[in-house]
Short mmCIF file of C-alpha atoms in Angstrom, two decimals:
data_model
loop_
_atom_site.label_atom_id
_atom_site.label_comp_id
_atom_site.label_asym_id
_atom_site.label_seq_id
_atom_site.Cartn_x
_atom_site.Cartn_y
_atom_site.Cartn_z
CA UNK C 25 113.88 -114.86 119.98
CA UNK C 26 116.23 -117.28 117.94
CA UNK C 27 115.49 -118.36 114.43
CA UNK C 28 114.01 -121.10 114.03
CA UNK C 29 115.26 -121.95 110.83
CA UNK C 30 118.44 -121.57 109.73
CA UNK C 31 117.80 -123.61 106.83
CA UNK C 32 116.53 -120.28 105.27
CA UNK C 33 118.68 -116.91 104.80
CA UNK C 34 116.44 -114.28 104.85
CA UNK C 35 114.43 -112.67 107.32
CA UNK C 36 111.38 -113.22 109.94
CA UNK C 37 110.44 -111.16 111.86
CA UNK C 38 108.30 -111.93 115.18
CA UNK C 39 106.28 -109.02 116.91
CA UNK C 40 104.96 -110.93 119.56
CA UNK C 41 101.35 -112.91 119.72
CA UNK C 42 100.54 -114.10 116.55
CA UNK C 43 102.04 -111.17 114.36
CA UNK C 44 104.16 -112.34 112.23
CA UNK C 45 106.45 -111.61 108.76
CA UNK C 46 108.32 -113.63 106.23
CA UNK C 47 110.83 -113.56 104.02
CA UNK C 48 108.22 -112.54 100.70
CA UNK C 49 105.72 -110.56 102.14
CA UNK C 50 108.61 -107.51 103.10
CA UNK C 51 110.55 -107.07 99.68
CA UNK C 52 112.77 -108.47 97.36
CA UNK C 53 113.07 -108.60 93.87
CA UNK C 54 110.45 -110.13 92.47
CA UNK C 55 108.63 -110.33 95.70
CA UNK C 56 111.63 -112.63 97.06
CA UNK C 57 114.24 -111.73 100.56
CA UNK C 58 117.51 -110.38 99.66
CA UNK C 59 120.06 -113.54 100.37
CA UNK C 60 122.96 -112.46 101.83
CA UNK C 61 125.13 -114.90 103.99
CA UNK C 62 126.00 -112.41 106.47
CA UNK C 63 123.22 -113.06 108.88
CA UNK C 64 122.84 -110.98 112.15
CA UNK C 65 120.58 -111.89 115.08
CA UNK C 66 119.99 -108.52 116.74
CA UNK C 67 117.89 -107.56 119.82
CA UNK C 68 115.97 -104.27 119.96
CA UNK C 69 114.41 -102.92 122.57
CA UNK C 70 111.46 -101.33 121.12
CA UNK C 71 108.35 -102.12 122.88
CA UNK C 72 109.53 -105.06 124.50
CA UNK C 73 109.98 -106.72 120.21
CA UNK C 74 112.61 -108.43 119.02
CA UNK C 75 113.99 -108.03 115.70
CA UNK C 76 115.88 -110.26 113.59
CA UNK C 77 117.69 -108.67 110.73
CA UNK C 78 119.86 -109.88 107.81
CA UNK C 79 122.21 -107.66 107.08
CA UNK C 80 121.93 -106.23 103.47
CA UNK C 81 118.35 -106.95 103.80
CA UNK C 82 115.53 -104.09 102.98
CA UNK C 83 111.97 -103.02 102.97
CA UNK C 84 109.53 -101.41 100.52
CA UNK C 85 107.66 -98.28 98.82
CA UNK C 86 105.93 -96.12 95.67
CA UNK C 87 103.66 -92.09 95.76
CA UNK C 88 101.74 -88.97 94.90
CA UNK C 89 100.45 -86.47 97.88
CA UNK C 90 96.70 -85.80 98.91
CA UNK C 91 96.02 -84.42 102.31
CA UNK C 92 97.39 -84.29 106.01
CA UNK C 93 99.31 -87.40 107.60
CA UNK C 94 96.18 -87.70 109.60
CA UNK C 95 93.50 -88.04 106.75
CA UNK C 96 95.05 -90.15 104.55
CA UNK C 97 95.56 -92.67 107.17
CA UNK C 98 92.03 -92.89 107.22
CA UNK C 99 90.91 -93.04 103.94
CA UNK C 100 89.44 -96.24 103.28
CA UNK C 101 90.20 -99.06 100.92
CA UNK C 102 93.55 -99.73 98.51
CA UNK C 103 93.90 -95.91 97.73
CA UNK C 104 94.05 -95.16 101.10
CA UNK C 105 97.18 -97.83 101.62
CA UNK C 106 98.61 -96.29 98.54
CA UNK C 107 98.36 -92.26 99.40
CA UNK C 108 99.56 -93.70 103.56
CA UNK C 109 102.58 -95.34 102.06
CA UNK C 110 103.07 -92.01 99.84
CA UNK C 111 102.95 -89.97 103.18
CA UNK C 112 105.65 -91.53 104.73
CA UNK C 113 108.04 -91.10 101.64
CA UNK C 114 107.28 -87.75 101.45
CA UNK C 115 108.19 -87.40 105.61
CA UNK C 116 111.58 -89.59 104.80
CA UNK C 117 112.36 -86.70 102.00
CA UNK C 118 111.36 -84.20 104.62
CA UNK C 119 113.54 -85.69 107.32
CA UNK C 120 109.80 -85.31 109.35
CA UNK C 121 110.25 -87.92 112.45
CA UNK C 122 106.67 -86.62 114.00
CA UNK C 123 104.73 -87.50 110.78
CA UNK C 124 106.52 -90.49 109.47
CA UNK C 125 105.75 -92.16 113.06
CA UNK C 126 101.71 -90.51 112.83
CA UNK C 127 101.67 -91.99 109.34
CA UNK C 128 103.43 -95.31 110.40
CA UNK C 129 101.88 -96.94 113.35
CA UNK C 130 98.45 -95.87 115.69
CA UNK C 131 101.38 -96.53 118.59
CA UNK C 132 103.09 -93.26 117.27
CA UNK C 133 105.50 -94.09 119.83
CA UNK C 134 108.03 -92.01 121.73
CA UNK C 135 110.41 -94.80 120.77
CA UNK C 136 109.44 -94.12 116.96
CA UNK C 137 110.17 -90.68 117.59
CA UNK C 138 113.96 -91.46 119.02
CA UNK C 139 114.78 -93.88 116.57
CA UNK C 140 113.86 -91.99 113.65
CA UNK C 141 114.74 -88.37 115.19
CA UNK C 142 118.23 -90.12 114.92
CA UNK C 143 118.00 -91.82 111.42
CA UNK C 144 117.39 -88.42 110.22
CA UNK C 145 120.20 -87.15 112.17
CA UNK C 146 122.75 -89.78 109.67
CA UNK C 147 124.20 -88.03 107.35
CA UNK C 148 123.70 -91.03 104.05
CA UNK C 149 124.26 -90.09 100.59
CA UNK C 150 121.65 -92.36 99.83
CA UNK C 151 119.05 -90.16 100.82
CA UNK C 152 119.22 -88.25 97.32
CA UNK C 153 117.58 -91.16 95.88
CA UNK C 154 114.20 -91.28 97.96
CA UNK C 155 113.06 -89.40 95.37
CA UNK C 156 113.80 -92.15 92.56
CA UNK C 157 111.39 -94.27 94.74
CA UNK C 158 108.11 -95.08 93.50
CA UNK C 159 104.39 -96.36 94.70
CA UNK C 160 102.41 -98.73 92.33
CA UNK C 161 99.05 -99.61 92.65
CA UNK C 162 98.22 -101.88 95.59
CA UNK C 163 96.62 -105.60 95.59
CA UNK C 164 94.65 -107.11 98.35
CA UNK C 165 91.18 -106.88 99.99
CA UNK C 166 89.62 -106.78 103.65
CA UNK C 167 92.17 -105.53 106.33
CA UNK C 168 95.56 -106.01 104.12
CA UNK C 169 97.42 -104.08 101.52
CA UNK C 170 100.11 -104.97 99.40
CA UNK C 171 101.78 -101.71 97.64
CA UNK C 172 104.26 -102.48 94.78
CA UNK C 173 107.77 -100.40 95.76
CA UNK C 174 110.46 -99.13 92.79
CA UNK C 175 113.41 -97.75 92.48
CA UNK C 176 113.98 -95.83 89.35
CA UNK C 177 110.90 -97.99 87.70
CA UNK C 178 112.88 -101.60 88.74
CA UNK C 179 110.56 -103.29 90.73
CA UNK C 180 112.18 -103.83 94.82
CA UNK C 181 109.32 -105.48 96.36
CA UNK C 182 106.42 -104.89 98.31
CA UNK C 183 105.30 -102.73 101.59
CA UNK C 184 103.02 -104.34 103.36
CA UNK C 185 100.07 -102.51 104.70
CA UNK C 186 96.88 -103.45 106.93
CA UNK C 187 93.45 -101.94 107.90
CA UNK C 188 92.78 -101.77 111.60
CA UNK C 189 89.20 -100.84 111.32
CA UNK C 190 90.19 -97.60 111.35
CA UNK C 191 93.02 -96.32 109.70
CA UNK C 192 96.31 -97.86 107.59
CA UNK C 193 99.39 -98.73 108.90
CA UNK C 194 102.38 -100.40 108.27
CA UNK C 195 102.18 -104.24 108.94
CA UNK C 196 103.96 -104.16 112.74
CA UNK C 197 106.63 -106.28 112.35
CA UNK C 198 107.51 -104.88 109.12
CA UNK C 199 106.99 -101.61 110.89
CA UNK C 200 109.98 -102.37 113.25
CA UNK C 201 112.69 -103.64 110.22
CA UNK C 202 111.90 -100.37 108.38
CA UNK C 203 112.22 -98.11 111.27
CA UNK C 204 115.43 -99.75 112.12
CA UNK C 205 116.24 -98.83 108.52
CA UNK C 206 115.38 -95.35 108.46
CA UNK C 207 112.65 -95.25 106.93
CA UNK C 208 110.20 -97.27 104.28
CA UNK C 209 111.46 -95.65 100.90
CA UNK C 210 114.91 -95.74 102.43
CA UNK C 211 114.75 -99.99 102.99
CA UNK C 212 114.69 -99.94 99.63
CA UNK C 213 116.80 -97.96 98.38
CA UNK C 214 119.29 -99.46 100.96
CA UNK C 215 117.95 -102.91 99.77
CA UNK C 216 118.77 -101.90 96.33
CA UNK C 217 122.75 -101.08 97.30
CA UNK C 218 123.07 -104.27 99.47
CA UNK C 219 123.05 -102.23 102.80
CA UNK C 220 123.08 -103.39 106.13
CA UNK C 221 121.47 -100.91 109.07
CA UNK C 222 120.98 -100.35 112.68
CA UNK C 223 118.78 -97.98 113.80
CA UNK C 224 119.34 -95.83 110.88
CA UNK C 225 123.49 -96.59 110.64
CA UNK C 226 124.19 -97.63 107.62
CA UNK C 227 127.20 -100.01 106.54
CA UNK C 228 128.41 -101.93 103.66
CA UNK C 229 126.43 -100.05 100.65
CA UNK C 230 127.39 -100.96 97.27
CA UNK C 231 126.91 -98.11 94.66
#
């Protein structure tokens, strides 16, 4: 996949067909993208989808726990989107790849399990900050929801969620970015610290 607009810094993800997501839909301070001149194009063989990453870019999240993973994803309405994000955060704290992949996408793919297991196996001092990631009240309607994400009370961005008619999932394009970053909540932490990530391995973090 090629960067279609070199005049803009940031992230544009294309997941094939009509699936795409642009900068402000993923996360950023005041719902804008992180600008970082160290832009790289990275191809990842995840379900045949190419992922365009910005080193130092990140993604989003917030939280309170109900029921089991399979219950929350099928909960209708905006509360279901919020509860799904909360469970995703908890799965990252627990380093539970199976639950994370089930919550993140109905595909629940072997690729997801492999990537997240590897990510959770990477030692990271940032993992201690996952508990400080907060999940706010979603906005949206119909088949989509934007879930506000904070870190230690600071606005980081929004987690884009979508309803497929049966369950909530992370927007497919954002899902790839968050999986690469080691999770939804971890993406928010990495974004705040200006980290780059490749399959959960962090680099360039600023404390």
